[in-house]
Short mmCIF file of C-alpha atoms in Angstrom, two decimals:
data_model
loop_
_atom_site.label_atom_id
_atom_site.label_comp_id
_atom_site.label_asym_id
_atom_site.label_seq_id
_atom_site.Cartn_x
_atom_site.Cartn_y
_atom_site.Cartn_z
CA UNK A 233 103.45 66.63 119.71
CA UNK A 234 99.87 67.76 119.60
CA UNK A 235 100.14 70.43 122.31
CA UNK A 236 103.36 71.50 120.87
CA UNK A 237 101.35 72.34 117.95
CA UNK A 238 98.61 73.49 119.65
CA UNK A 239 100.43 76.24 121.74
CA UNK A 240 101.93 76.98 118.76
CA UNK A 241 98.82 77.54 116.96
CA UNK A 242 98.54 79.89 119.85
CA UNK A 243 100.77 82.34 120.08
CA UNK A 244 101.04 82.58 116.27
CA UNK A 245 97.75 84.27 116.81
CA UNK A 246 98.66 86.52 119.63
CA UNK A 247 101.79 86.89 117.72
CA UNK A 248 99.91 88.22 114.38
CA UNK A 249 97.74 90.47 116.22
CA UNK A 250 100.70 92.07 117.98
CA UNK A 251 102.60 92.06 114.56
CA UNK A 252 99.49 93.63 112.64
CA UNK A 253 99.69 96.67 114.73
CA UNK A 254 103.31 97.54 114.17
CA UNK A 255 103.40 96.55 110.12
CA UNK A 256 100.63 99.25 109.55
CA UNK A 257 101.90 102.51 109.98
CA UNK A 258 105.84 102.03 110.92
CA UNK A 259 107.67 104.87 112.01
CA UNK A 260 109.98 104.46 108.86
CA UNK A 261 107.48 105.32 106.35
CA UNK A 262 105.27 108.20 108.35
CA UNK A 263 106.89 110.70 105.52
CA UNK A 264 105.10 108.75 102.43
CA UNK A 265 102.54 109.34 100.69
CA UNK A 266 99.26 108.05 102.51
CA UNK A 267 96.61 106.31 101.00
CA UNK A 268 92.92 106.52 103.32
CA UNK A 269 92.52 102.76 104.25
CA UNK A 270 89.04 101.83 105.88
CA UNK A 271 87.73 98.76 107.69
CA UNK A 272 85.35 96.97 106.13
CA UNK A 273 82.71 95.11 108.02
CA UNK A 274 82.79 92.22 105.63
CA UNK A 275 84.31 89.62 105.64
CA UNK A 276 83.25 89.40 109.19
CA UNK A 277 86.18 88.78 111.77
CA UNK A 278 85.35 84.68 111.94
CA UNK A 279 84.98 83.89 108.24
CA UNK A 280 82.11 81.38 108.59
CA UNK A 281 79.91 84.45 109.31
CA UNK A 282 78.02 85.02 106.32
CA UNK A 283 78.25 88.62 104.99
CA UNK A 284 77.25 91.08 101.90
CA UNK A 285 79.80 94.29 101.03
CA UNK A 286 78.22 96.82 98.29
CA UNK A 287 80.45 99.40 97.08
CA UNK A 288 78.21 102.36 97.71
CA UNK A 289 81.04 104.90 95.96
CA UNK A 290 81.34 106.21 92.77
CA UNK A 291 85.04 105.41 92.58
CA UNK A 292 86.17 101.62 92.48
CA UNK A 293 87.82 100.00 95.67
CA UNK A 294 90.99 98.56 96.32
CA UNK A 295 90.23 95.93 98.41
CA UNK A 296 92.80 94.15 100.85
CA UNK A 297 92.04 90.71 102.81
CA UNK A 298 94.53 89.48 105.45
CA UNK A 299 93.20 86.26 107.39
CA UNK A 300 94.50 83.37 109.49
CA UNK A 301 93.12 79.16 110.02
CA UNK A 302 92.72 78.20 113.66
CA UNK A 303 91.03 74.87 113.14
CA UNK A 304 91.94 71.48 113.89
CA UNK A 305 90.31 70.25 110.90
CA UNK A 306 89.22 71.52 107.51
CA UNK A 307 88.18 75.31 107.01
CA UNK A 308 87.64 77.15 104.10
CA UNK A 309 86.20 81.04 103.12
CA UNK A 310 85.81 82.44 99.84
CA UNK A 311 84.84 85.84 98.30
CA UNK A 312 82.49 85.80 95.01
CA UNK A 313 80.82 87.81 92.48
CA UNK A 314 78.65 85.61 90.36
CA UNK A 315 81.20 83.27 89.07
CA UNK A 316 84.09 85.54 89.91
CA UNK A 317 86.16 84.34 93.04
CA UNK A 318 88.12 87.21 94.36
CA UNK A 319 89.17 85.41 97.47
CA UNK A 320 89.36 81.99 98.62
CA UNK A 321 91.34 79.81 100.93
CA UNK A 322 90.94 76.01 101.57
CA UNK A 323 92.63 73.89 104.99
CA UNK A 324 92.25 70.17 104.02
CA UNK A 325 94.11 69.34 107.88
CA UNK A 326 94.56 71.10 111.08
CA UNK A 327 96.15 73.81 109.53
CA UNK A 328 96.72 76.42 112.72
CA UNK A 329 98.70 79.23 111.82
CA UNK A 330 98.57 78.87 108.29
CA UNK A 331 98.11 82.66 107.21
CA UNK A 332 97.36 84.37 103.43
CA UNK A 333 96.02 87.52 101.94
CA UNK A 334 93.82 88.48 99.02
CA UNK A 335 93.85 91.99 97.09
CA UNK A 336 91.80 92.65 94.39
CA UNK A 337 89.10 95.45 93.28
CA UNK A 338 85.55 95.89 92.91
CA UNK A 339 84.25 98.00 90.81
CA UNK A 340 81.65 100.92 92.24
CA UNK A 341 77.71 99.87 92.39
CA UNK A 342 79.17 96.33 92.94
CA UNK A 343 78.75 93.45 95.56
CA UNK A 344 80.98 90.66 97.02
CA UNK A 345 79.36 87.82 98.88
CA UNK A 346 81.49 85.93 101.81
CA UNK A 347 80.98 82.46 103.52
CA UNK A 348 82.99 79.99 105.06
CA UNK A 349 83.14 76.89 107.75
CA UNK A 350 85.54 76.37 110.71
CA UNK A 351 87.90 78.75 112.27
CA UNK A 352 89.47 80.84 110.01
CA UNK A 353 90.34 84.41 111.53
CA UNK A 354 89.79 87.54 109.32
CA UNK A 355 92.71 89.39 111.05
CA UNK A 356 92.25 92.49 108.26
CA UNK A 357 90.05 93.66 105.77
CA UNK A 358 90.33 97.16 104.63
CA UNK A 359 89.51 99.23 101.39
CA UNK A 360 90.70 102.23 99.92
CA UNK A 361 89.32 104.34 97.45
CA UNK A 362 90.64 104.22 93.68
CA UNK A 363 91.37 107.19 91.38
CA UNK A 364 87.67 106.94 89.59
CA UNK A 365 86.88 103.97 87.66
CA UNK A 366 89.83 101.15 86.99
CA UNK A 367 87.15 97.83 86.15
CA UNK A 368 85.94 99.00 83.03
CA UNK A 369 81.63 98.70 84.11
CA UNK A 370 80.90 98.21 80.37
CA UNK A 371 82.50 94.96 80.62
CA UNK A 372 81.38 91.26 81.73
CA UNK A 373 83.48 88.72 83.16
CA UNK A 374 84.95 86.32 80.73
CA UNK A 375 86.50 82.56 80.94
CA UNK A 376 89.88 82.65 80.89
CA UNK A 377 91.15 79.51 78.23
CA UNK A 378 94.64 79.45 79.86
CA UNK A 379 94.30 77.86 82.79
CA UNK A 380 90.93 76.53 82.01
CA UNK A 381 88.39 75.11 84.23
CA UNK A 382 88.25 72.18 82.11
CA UNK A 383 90.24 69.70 83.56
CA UNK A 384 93.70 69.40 85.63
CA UNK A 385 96.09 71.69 84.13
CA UNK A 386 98.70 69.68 81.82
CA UNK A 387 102.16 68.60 82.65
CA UNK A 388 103.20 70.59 79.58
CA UNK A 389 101.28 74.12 80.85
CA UNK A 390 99.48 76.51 78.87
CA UNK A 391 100.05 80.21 77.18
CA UNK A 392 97.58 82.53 76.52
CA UNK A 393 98.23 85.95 75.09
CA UNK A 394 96.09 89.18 75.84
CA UNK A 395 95.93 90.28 72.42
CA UNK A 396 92.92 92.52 72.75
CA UNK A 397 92.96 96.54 73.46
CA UNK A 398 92.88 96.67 77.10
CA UNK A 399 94.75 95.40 80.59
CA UNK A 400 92.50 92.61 81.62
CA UNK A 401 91.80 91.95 85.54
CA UNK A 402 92.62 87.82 86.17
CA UNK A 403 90.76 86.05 88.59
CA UNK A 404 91.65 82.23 89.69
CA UNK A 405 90.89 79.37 92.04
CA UNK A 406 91.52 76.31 92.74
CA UNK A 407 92.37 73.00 94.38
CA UNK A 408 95.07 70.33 95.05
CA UNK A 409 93.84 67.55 93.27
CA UNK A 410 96.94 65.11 94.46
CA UNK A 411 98.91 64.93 97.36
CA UNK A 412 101.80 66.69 95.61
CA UNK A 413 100.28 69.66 93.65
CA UNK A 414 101.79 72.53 92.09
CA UNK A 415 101.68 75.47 89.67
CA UNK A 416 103.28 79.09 88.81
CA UNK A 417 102.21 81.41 86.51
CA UNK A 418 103.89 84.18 85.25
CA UNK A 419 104.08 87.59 83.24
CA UNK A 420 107.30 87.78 81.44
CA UNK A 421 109.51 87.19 84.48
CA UNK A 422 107.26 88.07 86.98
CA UNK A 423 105.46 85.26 89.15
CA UNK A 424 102.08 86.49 89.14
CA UNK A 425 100.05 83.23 90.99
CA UNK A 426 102.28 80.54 92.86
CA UNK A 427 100.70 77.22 94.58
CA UNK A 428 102.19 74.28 95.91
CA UNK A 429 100.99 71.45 98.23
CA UNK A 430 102.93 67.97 99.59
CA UNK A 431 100.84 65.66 101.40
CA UNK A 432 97.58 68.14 100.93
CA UNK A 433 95.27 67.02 98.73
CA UNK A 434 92.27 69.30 99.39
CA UNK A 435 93.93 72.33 99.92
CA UNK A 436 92.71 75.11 97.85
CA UNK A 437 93.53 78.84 96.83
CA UNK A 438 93.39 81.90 94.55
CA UNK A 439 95.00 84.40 92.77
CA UNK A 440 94.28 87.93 91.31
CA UNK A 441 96.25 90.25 89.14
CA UNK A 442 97.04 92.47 85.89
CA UNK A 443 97.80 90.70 82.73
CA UNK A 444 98.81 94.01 80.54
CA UNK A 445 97.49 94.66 76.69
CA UNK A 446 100.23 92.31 74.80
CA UNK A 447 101.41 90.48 77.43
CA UNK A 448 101.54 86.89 77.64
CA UNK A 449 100.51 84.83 80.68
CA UNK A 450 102.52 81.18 81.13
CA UNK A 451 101.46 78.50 83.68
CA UNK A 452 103.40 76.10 83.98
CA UNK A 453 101.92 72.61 85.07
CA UNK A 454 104.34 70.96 87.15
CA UNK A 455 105.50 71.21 90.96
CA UNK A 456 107.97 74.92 90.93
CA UNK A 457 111.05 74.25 89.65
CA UNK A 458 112.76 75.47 92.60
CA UNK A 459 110.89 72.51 94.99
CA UNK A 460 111.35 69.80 92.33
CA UNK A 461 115.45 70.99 92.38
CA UNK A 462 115.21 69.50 96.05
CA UNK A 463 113.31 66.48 95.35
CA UNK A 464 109.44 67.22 95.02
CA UNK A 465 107.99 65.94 91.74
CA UNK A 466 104.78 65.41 90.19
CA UNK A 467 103.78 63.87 86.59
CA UNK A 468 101.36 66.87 86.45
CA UNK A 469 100.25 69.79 88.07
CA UNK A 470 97.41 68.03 90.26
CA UNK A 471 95.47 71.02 90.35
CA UNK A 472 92.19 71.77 88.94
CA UNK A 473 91.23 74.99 88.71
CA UNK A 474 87.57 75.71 89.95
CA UNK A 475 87.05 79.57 88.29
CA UNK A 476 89.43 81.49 85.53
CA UNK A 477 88.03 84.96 84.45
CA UNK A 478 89.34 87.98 83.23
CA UNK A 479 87.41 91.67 83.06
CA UNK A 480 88.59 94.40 80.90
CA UNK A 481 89.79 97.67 82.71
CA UNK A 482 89.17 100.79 81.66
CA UNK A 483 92.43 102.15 80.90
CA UNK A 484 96.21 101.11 80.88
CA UNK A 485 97.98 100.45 83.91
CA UNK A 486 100.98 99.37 82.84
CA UNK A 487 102.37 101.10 79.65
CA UNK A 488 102.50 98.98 75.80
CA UNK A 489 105.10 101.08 74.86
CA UNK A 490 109.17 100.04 74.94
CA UNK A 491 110.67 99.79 78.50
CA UNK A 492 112.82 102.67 79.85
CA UNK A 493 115.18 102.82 82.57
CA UNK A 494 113.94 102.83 86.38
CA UNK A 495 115.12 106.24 86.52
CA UNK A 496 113.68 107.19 83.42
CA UNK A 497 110.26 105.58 84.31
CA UNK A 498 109.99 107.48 87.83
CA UNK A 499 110.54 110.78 86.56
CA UNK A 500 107.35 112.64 87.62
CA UNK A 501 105.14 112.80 84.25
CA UNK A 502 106.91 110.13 82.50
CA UNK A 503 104.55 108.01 81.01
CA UNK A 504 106.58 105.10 80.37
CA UNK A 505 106.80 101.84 82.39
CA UNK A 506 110.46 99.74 82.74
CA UNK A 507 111.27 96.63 82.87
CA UNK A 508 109.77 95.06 86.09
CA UNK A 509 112.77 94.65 88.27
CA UNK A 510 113.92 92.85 91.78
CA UNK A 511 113.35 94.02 94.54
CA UNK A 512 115.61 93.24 97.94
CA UNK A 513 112.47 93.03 100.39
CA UNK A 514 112.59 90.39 100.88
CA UNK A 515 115.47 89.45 98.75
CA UNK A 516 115.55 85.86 97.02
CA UNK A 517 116.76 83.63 99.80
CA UNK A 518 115.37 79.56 97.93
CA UNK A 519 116.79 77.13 99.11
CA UNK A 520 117.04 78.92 102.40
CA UNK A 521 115.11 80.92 104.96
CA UNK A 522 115.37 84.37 105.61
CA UNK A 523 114.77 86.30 109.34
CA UNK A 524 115.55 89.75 107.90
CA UNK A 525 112.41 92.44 108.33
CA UNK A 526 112.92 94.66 105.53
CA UNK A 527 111.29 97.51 104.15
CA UNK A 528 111.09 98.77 100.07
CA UNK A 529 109.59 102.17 98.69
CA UNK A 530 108.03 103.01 95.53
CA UNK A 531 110.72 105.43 93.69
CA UNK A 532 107.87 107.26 91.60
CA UNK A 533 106.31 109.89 93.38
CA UNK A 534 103.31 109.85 90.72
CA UNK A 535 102.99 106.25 89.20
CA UNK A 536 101.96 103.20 91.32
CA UNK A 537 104.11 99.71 91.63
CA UNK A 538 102.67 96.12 91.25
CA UNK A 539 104.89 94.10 94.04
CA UNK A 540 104.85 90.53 93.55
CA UNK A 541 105.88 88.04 96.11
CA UNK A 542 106.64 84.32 95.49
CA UNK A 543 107.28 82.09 99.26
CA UNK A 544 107.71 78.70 100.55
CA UNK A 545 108.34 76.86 104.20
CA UNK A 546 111.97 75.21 103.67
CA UNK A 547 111.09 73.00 106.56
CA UNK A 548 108.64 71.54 108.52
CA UNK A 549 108.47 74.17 111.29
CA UNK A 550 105.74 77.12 111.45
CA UNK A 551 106.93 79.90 108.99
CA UNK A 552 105.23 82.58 108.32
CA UNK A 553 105.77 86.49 107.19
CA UNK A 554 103.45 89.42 106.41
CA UNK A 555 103.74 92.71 104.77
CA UNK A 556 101.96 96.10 105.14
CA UNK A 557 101.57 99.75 103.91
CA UNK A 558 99.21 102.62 105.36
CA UNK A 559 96.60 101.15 107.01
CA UNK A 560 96.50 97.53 106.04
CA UNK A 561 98.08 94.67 105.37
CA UNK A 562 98.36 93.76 101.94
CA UNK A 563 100.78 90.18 101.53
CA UNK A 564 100.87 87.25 103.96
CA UNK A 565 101.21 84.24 103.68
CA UNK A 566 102.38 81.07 106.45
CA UNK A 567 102.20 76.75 106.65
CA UNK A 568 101.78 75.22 109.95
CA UNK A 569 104.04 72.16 110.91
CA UNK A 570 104.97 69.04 108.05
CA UNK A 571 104.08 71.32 105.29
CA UNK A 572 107.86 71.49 103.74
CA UNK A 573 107.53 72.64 100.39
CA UNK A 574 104.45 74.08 100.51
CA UNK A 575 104.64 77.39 98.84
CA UNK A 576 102.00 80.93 97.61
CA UNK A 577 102.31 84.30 96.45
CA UNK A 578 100.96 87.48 96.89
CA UNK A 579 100.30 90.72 94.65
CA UNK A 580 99.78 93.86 95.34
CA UNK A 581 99.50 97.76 93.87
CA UNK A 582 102.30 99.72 96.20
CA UNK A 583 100.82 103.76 95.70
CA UNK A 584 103.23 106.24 94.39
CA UNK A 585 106.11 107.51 96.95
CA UNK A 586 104.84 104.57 99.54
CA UNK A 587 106.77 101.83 101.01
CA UNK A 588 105.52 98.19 102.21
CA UNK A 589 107.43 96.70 105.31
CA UNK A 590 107.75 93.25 105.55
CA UNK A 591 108.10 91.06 109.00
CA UNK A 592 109.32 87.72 109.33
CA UNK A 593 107.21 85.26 112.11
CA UNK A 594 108.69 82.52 114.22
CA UNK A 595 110.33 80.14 111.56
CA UNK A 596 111.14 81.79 108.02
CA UNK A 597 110.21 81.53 104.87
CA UNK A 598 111.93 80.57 101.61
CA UNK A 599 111.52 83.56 99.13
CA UNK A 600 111.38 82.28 95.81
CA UNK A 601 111.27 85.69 93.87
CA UNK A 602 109.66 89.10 94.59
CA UNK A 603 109.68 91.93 91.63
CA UNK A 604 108.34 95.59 91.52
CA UNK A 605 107.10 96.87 88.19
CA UNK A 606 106.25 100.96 88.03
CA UNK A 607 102.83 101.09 86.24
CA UNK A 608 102.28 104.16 83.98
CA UNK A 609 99.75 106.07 86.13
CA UNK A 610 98.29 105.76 89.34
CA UNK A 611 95.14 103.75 90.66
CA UNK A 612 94.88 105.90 94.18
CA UNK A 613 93.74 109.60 94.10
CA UNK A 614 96.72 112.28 94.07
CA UNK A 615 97.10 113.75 98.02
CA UNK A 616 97.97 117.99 97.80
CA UNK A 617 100.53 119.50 100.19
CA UNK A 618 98.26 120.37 103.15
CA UNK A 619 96.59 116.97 103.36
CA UNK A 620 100.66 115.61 103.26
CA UNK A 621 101.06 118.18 105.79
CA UNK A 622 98.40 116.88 108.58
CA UNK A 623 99.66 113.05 108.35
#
């Protein structure tokens, strides 16, 4: 009943707090290359407290939001720049538990404003220092046609192809429109944004990722075909997105050229990207949970990874998982009790020669997919052999 719920609500916090501590810097991976994570004082660590971060650098940020609901009723946060949402998470119900993450960048000699209501937890937010400029500062934030902001997205999805000369940065948001409300989107075979919602009309989110010079980006408009295999359907997506924009970076992350091999890719100064491939952490476990911790490490020891990671509760118990690297946590994502089906995603830039490690919480979560692409370069600044040396 309620205080079932209730005490559950609390010791999934105690739990993530204890959990946060050993994800960051596991034994296992003291021997990779580090990357210089730093708290940042905004978001504060209660959401609802109104804040301002300025990248005073000259070098863009990777930024890295891990955060938790502890309200009975609705709660919400977002992170904006002008129209651009970088981060945003919406609780229609008493929610406790419920967990995500955000990672995106801001460019240097650029703001983010945060606000919120209710109880929503900033557990993490950290930044870490790009390789120079990555957000090309020339360009303006664009509307994205595919998804639009125009309307719920169709039953029958939408395409749109980056046909221009550069990577483009993707921002979304948005809300469950219906009580059963779904999307993916993907790049090639990668799931780049996953939402889903039963019985949560209200319930809102974002997403934020690479969509690579002559790549195509597909959203598909109906509940994920892996819930609706098990009985969850909708006659459309029921979501409407609230913000779509894209931003031109400066150069290519991930290379227009023909795939190689993995091995041929993480030779050091190869310049060509592969195929994006599985990865085993965690593994694809839909229909069923998994409990298995696991740990993955980028193969290149000079070209980055994007990680993406596609989950959903299998039942109607508190599930939850989390994932970290260096100094911060960069995926996590959790549902509270009754929210079978619902499902999210994270994405993330894993630095050259690094590994992520990746804890399960309580109940488990259904992995739908998870993928690692090597990029052609690398967004982090190179570490020499003495700095290796001191870590």
């Amino acid at each position: 009943g309620r205080h079932s719920l209730n005490l559950m609500a609390t010791l999934s916090a105690l739990w993530f707090v204890v959990l946060v501590a050993a994800v960051i810097v596991p034994a296992s991976v003291l021997a990779d290359r580090p990357v210089e994570w730093k708290s940042l004082n905004c978001p504060r660590s209660t959401a609802s407290d109104s804040c301002t971060y300025h990248n005073e650098g000259k070098d863009d940020l990777a930024v890295t939001l891990f955060f938790q609901t502890e309200d009975r009723g609705v709660s919400h946060f977002e992170c904006v720049s002008g129209a651009t949402v970088h981060c945003a998470r919406q609780w229609s119900g008493p929610e406790q538990g419920s967990a995500g993450s955000c990672f995106f960048i801001l460019p240097a000699g650029e703001s983010y404003q945060c606000s919120g209501a209710g109880t929503v937890n900033m557990i993490g937010a950290h930044g870490a220092a790009t390789n120079g400029t990555v957000v090309d500062p020339r360009s303006q934030a664009e509307a994205l046609p595919c998804p639009s902001t125009s309307g719920t997205l169709p039953s029958d999805g939408c395409t749109y192809k980056n046909s221009g000369q550069h990577d483009l940065w993707v921002s979304l948001a948005f809300e469950a429109t219906a009580a059963q409300a779904g999307f993916s989107c993907s790049v090639g075979k990668d799931d780049v944004c996953t939402f889903a919602r039963v019985n949560a009309s209200g319930d809102a989110s974002s997403c934020a990722f690479v969509l690579p010079f002559g790549a195509t980006l597909e959203c598909q408009g109906s509940v994920l075909a892996s819930l609706a295999s098990v009985g969850v359907k909708a006659d459309n997506a029921g979501v409407r997105f609230t913000s779509a924009q894209h931003r031109n970076l400066i150069r290519r992350l991930v290379s227009p050229v023909r795939p190689v091999s993995l091995a041929a890719a993480t030779t050091p100064g190869h310049r060509q990207a592969p195929i994006s491939v599985p990865v085993v952490c965690p593994k694809k476990t839909i229909p069923k949970s998994t409990m298995c911790d696991c740990t993955y490490q980028n193969p290149s020891e000079d070209k980055d990874a994007i990680i993406t990671i596609s989950t959903s509760s299998v039942d109607e118990n508190f599930n939850s998982f989390h994932c970290g690297i260096w100094g911060a946590n960069v995926c996590a994502w959790g549902s509270n009790l009754n929210n079978k089906h619902n499902a999210g995603s994270c994405w993330f830039v894993l630095p050259a020669n690094a590994s992520y490690t990746c804890q399960m919480q309580w109940g488990a979560v259904g992995v739908i997919s998870s993928s690692a692409t090597i990029l052609s370069t690398s967004i982090f600044p190179p570490i020499d052999s003495k700095q290796q040396q001191q870590q």
